Structures are given as structure tokens and as C-alpha cells.
Coordinates of C-alpha atoms in Angstrom, one line a residue:
X1 CA 18.4 -6.6 -11.7
X2 CA 21.7 -6.7 -13.3
X3 CA 24.5 -4.0 -13.4
X4 CA 23.1 -3.0 -16.9
X5 CA 19.5 -2.4 -15.7
X6 CA 18.1 1.1 -15.3
X7 CA 14.8 1.7 -13.5
X8 CA 12.4 4.2 -15.1
X9 CA 8.7 5.1 -14.8
X10 CA 6.7 5.3 -18.0
X11 CA 4.8 8.6 -18.4
X12 CA 2.5 7.1 -21.0
X13 CA 1.0 4.1 -19.2
X14 CA 2.1 4.9 -15.6
X15 CA 4.1 1.9 -14.5
X16 CA 7.7 1.2 -13.6
X17 CA 9.9 -0.3 -16.3
X18 CA 13.4 -1.7 -16.5
X19 CA 15.6 -0.6 -19.3
X20 CA 18.2 -3.1 -20.3
X21 CA 21.4 -1.4 -21.4
X22 CA 24.7 -2.8 -22.7
X23 CA 27.8 -1.7 -24.6
X24 CA 25.9 -1.7 -27.8
X25 CA 23.4 0.8 -26.5
X26 CA 23.7 4.5 -27.2
X27 CA 22.4 7.0 -24.7
X28 CA 22.4 10.7 -25.4
X29 CA 22.6 13.3 -22.6
X30 CA 21.9 16.9 -23.8
X31 CA 23.6 19.4 -21.5
X32 CA 27.0 19.7 -19.7
X33 CA 26.1 21.0 -16.2
X34 CA 25.5 19.4 -12.9
X35 CA 22.0 18.2 -13.8
X36 CA 23.4 16.4 -16.8
X37 CA 26.2 15.0 -14.7
X38 CA 23.6 13.5 -12.3
X39 CA 22.0 11.6 -15.2
X40 CA 25.4 10.5 -16.6
X41 CA 26.2 9.0 -13.1
X42 CA 23.2 6.8 -13.4
X43 CA 24.3 5.6 -16.8
X44 CA 27.9 5.0 -15.7
X45 CA 26.6 2.1 -13.6
X46 CA 25.9 0.3 -16.9
X47 CA 28.0 -0.5 -20.0
X48 CA 26.1 2.0 -22.1
X49 CA 27.9 4.1 -24.6
X50 CA 27.2 7.6 -23.3
X51 CA 27.3 10.7 -25.6
X52 CA 27.1 14.2 -24.1
X53 CA 26.1 17.0 -26.4
X54 CA 27.1 20.4 -25.0
X55 CA 29.5 23.3 -25.8
X56 CA 31.1 22.9 -22.4
X57 CA 31.3 20.3 -19.6
X58 CA 31.3 20.7 -15.8
X59 CA 34.2 19.3 -13.8
X60 CA 32.5 16.0 -13.1
X61 CA 31.8 15.4 -16.8
X62 CA 35.3 16.5 -17.7
X63 CA 36.7 13.8 -15.4
X64 CA 34.4 11.2 -16.9
X65 CA 35.6 12.3 -20.4
X66 CA 39.3 12.1 -19.5
X67 CA 38.6 8.6 -18.0
X68 CA 37.1 7.5 -21.3
X69 CA 33.7 6.9 -19.8
X70 CA 31.8 9.3 -22.0
X71 CA 32.0 10.8 -25.5
X72 CA 31.7 14.6 -26.0
X73 CA 30.2 16.5 -28.9
X74 CA 31.2 20.1 -28.2
X75 CA 28.4 22.0 -29.9
X76 CA 25.0 23.5 -29.2
X77 CA 22.0 21.1 -29.4
X78 CA 20.4 22.6 -32.5
X79 CA 17.7 20.8 -34.5
X80 CA 20.3 19.8 -37.1
X81 CA 22.7 18.4 -34.5
X82 CA 19.9 16.5 -32.7
X83 CA 18.5 15.1 -36.0
X84 CA 22.0 13.8 -36.7
X85 CA 22.7 12.1 -33.4
X86 CA 19.2 11.0 -32.2
X87 CA 18.8 8.0 -34.6
X88 CA 20.0 4.8 -33.0
X89 CA 19.8 6.1 -29.4
X90 CA 18.1 3.9 -26.8
X91 CA 17.2 6.7 -24.5
X92 CA 17.7 10.4 -24.1
X93 CA 18.1 12.9 -21.2
X94 CA 17.4 16.5 -22.0
X95 CA 19.2 18.2 -19.1
X96 CA 20.0 21.7 -20.2
X97 CA 18.9 24.9 -18.5
X98 CA 17.1 26.0 -21.6
X99 CA 13.5 24.8 -21.6
X100 CA 13.1 25.3 -25.3
X101 CA 16.1 23.1 -26.1
X102 CA 14.7 20.4 -23.7
X103 CA 11.3 20.5 -25.4
X104 CA 12.8 20.3 -28.9
X105 CA 14.9 17.3 -27.8
X106 CA 11.7 15.6 -26.4
X107 CA 9.7 16.4 -29.5
X108 CA 12.3 14.9 -31.9
X109 CA 13.0 11.9 -29.7
X110 CA 9.3 11.0 -29.3
X111 CA 8.9 11.3 -33.1
X112 CA 11.5 8.5 -33.4
X113 CA 9.9 6.5 -30.5
X114 CA 13.0 7.0 -28.3
X115 CA 12.3 7.2 -24.6
X116 CA 13.1 10.7 -23.4
X117 CA 13.3 12.4 -20.1
X118 CA 13.3 16.2 -19.9
X119 CA 14.7 16.7 -16.4
X120 CA 12.3 18.3 -13.9
X121 CA 9.7 18.8 -16.6
X122 CA 7.4 15.7 -16.8
X123 CA 5.0 17.1 -19.4
X124 CA 7.2 16.5 -22.5
X125 CA 8.9 13.4 -21.0
X126 CA 8.0 9.9 -22.0
X127 CA 9.7 8.5 -18.9
X128 CA 10.9 9.7 -15.5
X129 CA 14.0 8.4 -13.6
X130 CA 13.1 7.8 -10.0
X131 CA 15.4 8.4 -7.1
X132 CA 17.5 5.2 -7.0
X133 CA 19.3 3.4 -4.2
X134 CA 21.8 0.8 -5.6
X135 CA 23.7 -1.8 -3.7
X136 CA 25.2 -4.2 -6.2
X137 CA 22.3 -6.4 -7.5
X138 CA 19.9 -4.6 -5.1
X139 CA 18.1 -1.6 -6.6
X140 CA 15.4 0.4 -4.9
X141 CA 13.5 3.1 -6.8
X142 CA 11.4 5.9 -5.3
X143 CA 9.1 7.9 -7.4
X144 CA 6.5 10.6 -6.9
X145 CA 5.5 10.4 -10.6
X146 CA 7.4 13.6 -11.2
X147 CA 5.3 15.6 -8.7
X148 CA 7.9 16.1 -6.0
X149 CA 11.5 15.1 -6.9
X150 CA 12.9 16.7 -3.7
X151 CA 10.6 14.5 -1.6
X152 CA 11.8 11.4 -3.5
X153 CA 15.4 12.3 -2.8
X154 CA 14.6 12.7 0.9
X155 CA 13.0 9.3 1.0
X156 CA 16.0 7.9 -0.8
X157 CA 18.3 9.3 1.9
X158 CA 16.3 7.5 4.6
X159 CA 16.5 4.2 2.7
X160 CA 20.2 4.7 2.1
X161 CA 20.7 5.0 5.9
X162 CA 18.6 1.9 6.5
X163 CA 20.3 -0.5 4.1
X164 CA 23.3 -2.4 5.6
X165 CA 26.6 -1.9 3.9
X166 CA 26.9 -5.6 3.1
X167 CA 23.5 -6.0 1.4
X168 CA 25.1 -6.6 -2.0
X169 CA 27.0 -9.6 -0.5
X170 CA 23.8 -10.9 1.0
X171 CA 21.9 -10.6 -2.3
X172 CA 24.7 -12.4 -4.2
X173 CA 24.8 -15.2 -1.6
X174 CA 21.1 -15.7 -2.0
X175 CA 21.3 -15.6 -5.8
X176 CA 24.0 -18.3 -5.8
X177 CA 22.0 -20.5 -3.4
X178 CA 18.8 -20.4 -5.3
X179 CA 19.4 -23.4 -7.5
X180 CA 20.3 -25.6 -4.6
X181 CA 17.3 -24.5 -2.6
X182 CA 15.0 -25.2 -5.6
X183 CA 16.4 -28.8 -5.7
X184 CA 15.9 -29.3 -1.9
X185 CA 12.5 -27.7 -1.7
X186 CA 10.5 -27.7 -5.0
X187 CA 7.6 -26.0 -3.3
X188 CA 7.9 -22.2 -3.6
X189 CA 6.0 -21.8 -0.3
X190 CA 8.5 -23.8 1.6
X191 CA 11.4 -22.0 0.0
X192 CA 9.9 -18.7 0.9
X193 CA 9.6 -19.7 4.5
X194 CA 13.2 -21.0 4.7
X195 CA 14.5 -17.7 3.2
X196 CA 12.4 -15.6 5.6
X197 CA 13.8 -17.6 8.5
X198 CA 17.3 -17.1 7.1
X199 CA 16.8 -13.4 6.8
X200 CA 15.4 -13.1 10.3
X201 CA 18.1 -15.0 12.0
X202 CA 21.9 -15.4 12.1
X203 CA 22.2 -16.4 8.5
X204 CA 21.6 -12.8 7.2
X205 CA 24.3 -11.4 9.6
X206 CA 26.8 -14.0 8.4
X207 CA 26.1 -13.2 4.7
X208 CA 26.3 -9.5 5.3
X209 CA 29.6 -9.9 7.0
X210 CA 30.9 -12.0 4.1
X211 CA 31.0 -15.3 6.0
X212 CA 29.7 -17.5 3.2
X213 CA 30.7 -20.7 4.9
X214 CA 28.8 -19.9 8.0
X215 CA 25.8 -18.6 6.0
X216 CA 25.7 -21.8 4.0
X217 CA 25.7 -23.9 7.2
X218 CA 22.8 -21.9 8.6
X219 CA 20.8 -22.1 5.4
X220 CA 21.4 -25.9 5.2
X221 CA 20.1 -26.3 8.7
X222 CA 17.0 -24.3 8.0
X223 CA 16.4 -26.1 4.7
X224 CA 16.5 -29.5 6.5
X225 CA 13.5 -28.5 8.6
X226 CA 10.5 -29.6 6.5
X227 CA 8.0 -27.3 8.3
X228 CA 10.4 -24.3 8.4
X229 CA 10.2 -24.1 12.2
X230 CA 6.9 -23.2 14.0
X231 CA 7.2 -20.3 16.3
X232 CA 5.1 -17.7 18.2
X233 CA 5.9 -14.0 18.0
X234 CA 4.4 -11.8 20.7
X235 CA 4.6 -8.3 19.2
X236 CA 3.6 -5.0 20.6
X237 CA 1.9 -2.8 18.1
X238 CA 2.0 0.4 20.1
X239 CA -0.9 2.7 21.1
X240 CA -2.5 3.0 17.6
X241 CA -0.4 5.2 15.3
X242 CA 1.1 2.8 12.7
X243 CA 4.2 5.0 12.4
X244 CA 5.1 4.0 16.0
X245 CA 5.6 0.4 15.0
X246 CA 9.1 -0.8 15.5
X247 CA 11.1 -2.0 12.5
X248 CA 11.3 -5.5 14.0
X249 CA 7.6 -5.6 14.5
X250 CA 7.0 -4.6 10.8
X251 CA 9.4 -7.3 9.6
X252 CA 7.6 -10.1 11.6
X253 CA 4.2 -8.8 10.6
X254 CA 5.3 -9.3 7.0
X255 CA 6.5 -12.9 7.6
X256 CA 3.7 -14.4 9.7
X257 CA 1.6 -17.2 8.5
X258 CA -1.3 -16.3 10.8
X259 CA -2.1 -13.5 13.2
X260 CA -4.2 -13.4 16.4
X261 CA -5.1 -9.8 17.1
X262 CA -7.0 -7.7 19.6
X263 CA -9.9 -5.3 19.2
X264 CA -7.7 -2.3 20.1
X265 CA -5.8 -2.5 16.8
X266 CA -6.8 0.0 14.2
X267 CA -7.1 -1.0 10.5
X268 CA -4.1 1.0 9.6
X269 CA -1.9 -1.3 11.7
X270 CA -3.6 -4.5 10.5
X271 CA -3.0 -3.4 6.9
X272 CA 0.7 -3.9 7.5
X273 CA 0.3 -7.6 8.2
X274 CA 1.2 -9.8 5.2
X275 CA -1.9 -9.9 3.0
X276 CA -2.1 -13.7 2.7
X277 CA -1.7 -14.3 6.4
X278 CA -4.7 -15.9 8.1
X279 CA -6.3 -13.4 10.6
X280 CA -8.0 -14.5 13.8
X281 CA -9.8 -12.0 16.0
X282 CA -9.4 -12.8 19.7
X283 CA -10.2 -9.4 21.1
X284 CA -11.4 -8.9 24.6
X285 CA -13.9 -6.2 25.5
X286 CA -15.9 -5.6 28.7
X287 CA -18.3 -8.6 29.1
X288 CA -17.5 -9.8 25.5
X289 CA -14.5 -12.1 25.2
X290 CA -14.2 -13.3 21.6
X291 CA -11.9 -16.0 22.8
X292 CA -11.0 -16.8 26.5
X293 CA -7.3 -16.5 27.4
X294 CA -6.8 -20.3 27.9
X295 CA -8.3 -20.9 24.4
X296 CA -5.9 -18.2 23.0
X297 CA -3.0 -20.0 24.6
X298 CA -4.1 -23.4 23.1
X299 CA -4.5 -21.8 19.6
X300 CA -1.0 -20.3 19.7
X301 CA 0.4 -23.7 20.7
X302 CA -1.6 -25.7 18.1
X303 CA -0.6 -23.5 15.2
X304 CA 3.1 -23.3 16.1
X305 CA 3.3 -27.1 16.5
X306 CA 1.7 -27.4 13.0
X307 CA 4.7 -25.4 11.7
X308 CA 3.1 -22.0 11.5
X309 CA 4.9 -18.7 12.3
X310 CA 2.2 -17.2 14.6
X311 CA 2.0 -13.5 15.2
X312 CA 0.3 -12.6 18.5
X313 CA -0.3 -8.9 17.8
X314 CA -1.2 -6.8 20.8
X315 CA -1.9 -3.1 21.3
X316 CA 0.7 -1.2 23.3
X317 CA 3.4 -3.5 24.9
X318 CA 2.8 -7.3 25.4
X319 CA 4.1 -7.1 29.0
X320 CA 2.1 -4.1 30.2
X321 CA -1.4 -5.4 30.9
X322 CA -1.2 -7.4 27.7
X323 CA -1.2 -10.8 29.4
X324 CA 2.0 -11.6 27.5
X325 CA 3.4 -13.2 30.7
X326 CA 0.6 -15.7 30.8
X327 CA 1.1 -16.6 27.1
X328 CA 4.8 -17.2 27.3
X329 CA 4.4 -19.4 30.4
X330 CA 2.0 -21.6 28.3
X331 CA 4.3 -21.6 25.4
X332 CA 7.3 -22.6 27.5
X333 CA 5.3 -25.4 29.2
X334 CA 4.4 -26.7 25.7
X335 CA 8.0 -26.4 24.4
X336 CA 7.1 -23.9 21.7
X337 CA 9.8 -21.4 20.7
X338 CA 8.8 -17.7 20.9
X339 CA 10.1 -14.2 20.6
X340 CA 8.8 -11.1 22.3
X341 CA 9.0 -7.7 20.6
X342 CA 8.2 -4.7 22.8
X343 CA 6.0 -2.0 21.7
X344 CA 5.5 1.6 22.7
X345 CA 3.2 1.4 25.6
X346 CA -0.1 3.3 25.8
X347 CA 1.2 5.3 28.7
X348 CA 4.2 6.5 26.7
X349 CA 2.5 7.1 23.5
X350 CA -0.7 8.7 24.8
X351 CA 1.1 11.0 27.2
X352 CA 3.5 12.1 24.5
X353 CA 0.8 12.7 21.8
X354 CA -1.3 14.7 24.3
X355 CA 1.7 16.8 25.5
X356 CA 1.6 15.5 29.1
X357 CA 4.9 14.5 30.7
X358 CA 4.8 11.4 32.8
X359 CA 7.4 12.7 35.2
X360 CA 8.5 16.2 36.1
X361 CA 11.3 17.4 38.3
X362 CA 9.0 19.9 40.1
X363 CA 6.1 17.6 40.9
X364 CA 6.4 13.9 39.9
X365 CA 9.5 11.8 40.8
X366 CA 7.8 8.5 40.1
X367 CA 5.1 7.0 37.8
X368 CA 2.7 4.2 38.6
X369 CA 0.9 2.1 36.1
X370 CA -2.3 0.3 37.2
X371 CA -5.3 -1.4 35.6
X372 CA -8.8 0.1 36.4
X373 CA -10.7 -3.1 35.8
X374 CA -13.5 -3.2 38.3
X375 CA -14.9 -6.3 40.1
X376 CA -18.2 -7.7 39.0
X377 CA -19.9 -5.6 41.7
X378 CA -18.3 -2.5 40.3
X379 CA -15.8 -1.9 43.1
X380 CA -12.1 -1.3 42.6
X381 CA -9.9 -3.4 44.9
X382 CA -6.6 -1.5 44.8
X383 CA -3.9 -0.5 47.3
X384 CA -5.1 3.1 47.6
X385 CA -2.6 4.1 50.3
X386 CA 0.2 3.6 47.7
X387 CA -1.8 5.3 44.9
X388 CA -3.3 8.4 46.3
X389 CA 0.1 10.1 46.9
X390 CA 1.5 13.5 45.9
X391 CA 4.8 13.5 44.0
X392 CA 3.8 10.8 41.6
X393 CA 1.9 10.3 38.4
X394 CA -0.8 7.6 38.2
X395 CA -1.6 6.1 34.8
X396 CA -4.7 4.0 34.7
X397 CA -5.4 1.6 31.9
X398 CA -8.9 0.3 31.1
X399 CA -10.4 2.6 33.8
X400 CA -13.0 4.5 31.9
X401 CA -15.9 2.3 32.9
X402 CA -15.1 2.8 36.6
X403 CA -13.8 6.4 36.5
X404 CA -16.4 7.8 39.0
X405 CA -15.4 5.2 41.6
X406 CA -11.7 5.7 40.8
X407 CA -11.8 9.5 41.3
X408 CA -13.9 9.1 44.5
X409 CA -11.4 6.6 46.0
X410 CA -8.5 8.9 45.2
X411 CA -10.2 11.8 47.0
X412 CA -11.2 9.6 49.9
X413 CA -7.6 8.4 50.5
X414 CA -6.0 11.8 50.5
X415 CA -5.9 13.6 47.2
X416 CA -7.8 17.0 47.0
X417 CA -10.8 17.4 44.8
X418 CA -8.9 19.9 42.7
X419 CA -6.1 17.4 42.0
X420 CA -5.3 17.5 38.2
X421 CA -6.4 14.6 36.0
X422 CA -6.9 13.9 32.3
X423 CA -8.5 11.3 30.0
X424 CA -7.0 10.6 26.5
X425 CA -9.3 8.8 24.0
X426 CA -7.7 7.0 21.0
X427 CA -4.3 8.3 21.9
X428 CA -1.8 8.9 19.0
X429 CA -4.5 8.4 16.4
X430 CA -5.9 11.2 14.1
X431 CA -9.2 11.3 16.1
X432 CA -7.5 11.5 19.5
X433 CA -9.4 13.6 22.1
X434 CA -8.2 14.9 25.5
X435 CA -10.0 16.2 28.6
X436 CA -8.0 17.9 31.3
X437 CA -9.9 18.6 34.5
X438 CA -9.7 17.6 38.2
X439 CA -10.9 14.6 40.2
X440 CA -14.3 16.2 40.9
X441 CA -15.3 17.1 37.4
X442 CA -13.5 14.5 35.3
X443 CA -16.2 11.7 35.5
X444 CA -19.0 14.2 34.5
X445 CA -17.0 15.6 31.6
X446 CA -16.3 12.1 30.1
X447 CA -20.0 11.4 30.2
X448 CA -21.0 14.7 28.7
X449 CA -18.4 14.4 25.9
X450 CA -19.2 10.7 25.3
X451 CA -15.7 9.4 25.8
X452 CA -15.3 5.7 24.9
X453 CA -12.6 3.1 25.1
X454 CA -9.7 2.8 24.3
X455 CA -9.0 5.5 26.8
X456 CA -6.2 6.2 29.3
X457 CA -6.5 8.2 32.5
X458 CA -3.6 10.2 33.9
X459 CA -3.7 11.6 37.4
X460 CA -1.2 14.0 38.9
X461 CA 0.2 17.5 38.8
X462 CA 2.0 16.7 35.5
X463 CA -1.4 17.4 33.8
X464 CA -0.9 21.1 34.7
X465 CA 2.4 21.0 32.7
X466 CA 0.6 19.9 29.5
X467 CA 1.8 21.5 26.3
X468 CA -1.1 21.5 23.8

């Protein structure tokens, strides 16, 4: 994009287009109020010759007129006036508060094959201007195809807040370095990898801050690595709701060359992984390990040493019953660089989505996480004297299969049969289900209601404080 580009969306064939405008281009804006001023402000970012047809002008347009940025034809937009000034225009905005005038403008413009936008009225329009975020050469357009302009503006506000202030400096630095990069690495695939590593590391921060010398040094170092630097990223994908992914997780998911993923990850999360990344299922289920843990470790190491950026995508958080500690030990021993990106844990996500607080001043001053994996003989070997306590919440991962033994042991070691407990199936996901009961009835209810993994068990008086 250049300073003279304007993004639009074609109403006739439904795709985004770029209008190239310069100082030889004539653009007409029909109307002199705030709506017209908004459209003029888009055109002022270009070198377009802007002509406003309206009997009067609002304060903003008056300032633009006095600054010599627009021309003003102080008259009503009658058919005769429009037929006089429409020829030769490159685009037209009909932005009056008179629908009949806007429709007449659109009719005459389309007869001359001139792109026309009747503001907030998509039917007579041949194009729609999306909500635009502009930072120098960087331009982002948000469109709802004219269905919900206010929603588009709200989305634009969020994107405005996300974009760093120096992103125009960053884009210009990358633009200036493109030719040199093409000479160093003729392969587009290699260049893409170098640029992604640049944007994920210190180079981007240097360019954003205007430190071109430092950014150039960083880029040269990355470009000298033929393989682009193999690395492993252990990323927590959260409990299941894709909206709970962290921004860092999303960025790495888009940059990975390959992804090793678990069975707990729903398709909505996997859809956010870069589409051309190789996907390897390594999920573990009861009595069905797609790939044993040592083999997973070996595969991570093999791929990273071959120069791949390997995404190890795990449900929840990698360091909470995710065996992330075992994997980084293997990576460190093999000398493979890695990063760990935390995710919202199943305990946090499922408790919040089901309305159960994990702690509460009146009844739970501590919270204990434990795994409910049973031994081969079905028994649970756990320190029950530290678990079956009042005044704390117990969160059990992977405990659905042994829930009857679990509840029995808690009662045997001191908790009453009426002690509150809950099971959350597919927490944070649209088909989430929750049972709240007590230790006596919970196992029976999970069978009767056919609860299945992934499920989380919460035991403690906090269950009574659930807000459904």
C-alpha cells in the first residue's frame, strides 16, 4: 500500500479492491456535514483533488477548505449540478442526510461507471468503504459488507489499540531491506522464515523504536543462518475455548513449520495453526498412547535439529500435568533452544466458565491440584491425609475414570458424605456440562449422565458458592 491507496469493497462482485488515487484524480463528496467530513478525512490521506458539493460546510470541512485541502461548490446537489460535475470523477461519496439525493447521485454515477458509495445505504452503492486502521504504509480494513458499520468501528478500535505506535517505522525498515534479503536468500521460503524470526525477536523491537542500525545487525545475523534456526515452542492452548489463547500463542501457531498436538485440542484451536504446517498427532488417552513420551521427545529434537520451528501444542498449561518439564529436560540435554508459553490452565478456565470460585474467604484459603490417574490395579496412591481437609479446594485432573474410588477415599479419610463436589465436562466449550452434587452421589450421576473426558473434578465448599 502507498499513501495514495484507498481500500474499498466492491458491492458488485464482493471482494476487496484498492483504489489508486493521485493529484490528477477527482473525487466528489456530496454533503457538508459530519458524515461527509468522515469520508473527506479518508481522502485527505491521499493526493486526491477533493470537491465537496453542499450549500454549507461543517467546522471540520471549513478548516479543510481554509487550508486549501478541498474545493467547495456551494450549492444544492441537483440533477443539473451533478450532471455537470460527475464526469471525470474517479469516485463519489453521497453523504447527505437526504436519501433521495444520495440515490440520485448513485444512479447518475453508476450510469457513468463511476464507483459510488451512498453512506450507510449499501443497496444503491457500488462500493463500501470499510473501517480502516492506517499506520504509514500499514493499512488494515475491517468490513461487515455493509451489514453492521458500528461493529466494524468497534473492531477497528480494538485493532488500533493492539498496533504498536512505531509500526510504520517497522514496515518501512522491512520495505527497505527487502532487496538485500532477496539477494542473500533467493528462496521465498527461507526469506519468510528469517522475517518471522526477526518479527518474533529483538529485531522488531529495535525497528519499532527507530533503531535501524541495531535492527539491521539483528537481521544480518538471522539471515546468515541458512536454516533459520531450529527451535521448539511449548505452548499452552488453554482449556478448549479458542478465545482464551494468548496473543503470543497465536503468533507462534502462525509461524510454526510443524505441530505436535494432543487429543484434548478441539478443531477450533487447531484451525488457528498455520495451514501449511505439518501436523503430527501425539495424543495420549487411557490405554492408547499414539506416541510414547520418549518418542515425542526424540521427534521434537529431530525436527528442531533439522531447522524446523516445532510447535508442541498442549491443552491447558504445559507445566500443569502437561509433561512440559520432561520435554524441556530432554531439549536442554540435546542442546535444542526452546520457549515456553503458558496457557490458561484447565482448573482456572473450567472453574470460571462453570461459575465456581477456586478460593473463597469464607471456606477455602488454599487450592490443591492433583492428577487422578489410577494405577493398573485401579487404586489411587495419593497422600490422602493432605487432601481430605476442610478449608481447601481440591481440583482433580484426569480423575473421571477413578471417580468412585476417589470419592470413597476422601470420605474414608475424613470428609463427610455430604461434602460438595462437581464435575465439569468440556469446560469453556459450547457443549460444556456441569454436575454439582456431593461425594456420595457424584459417581452415580456421572454414570447416569454419561460424562466423558475431558473432565475436571472440583471438591470443596466452593461448589456451594457456584453462580450459574
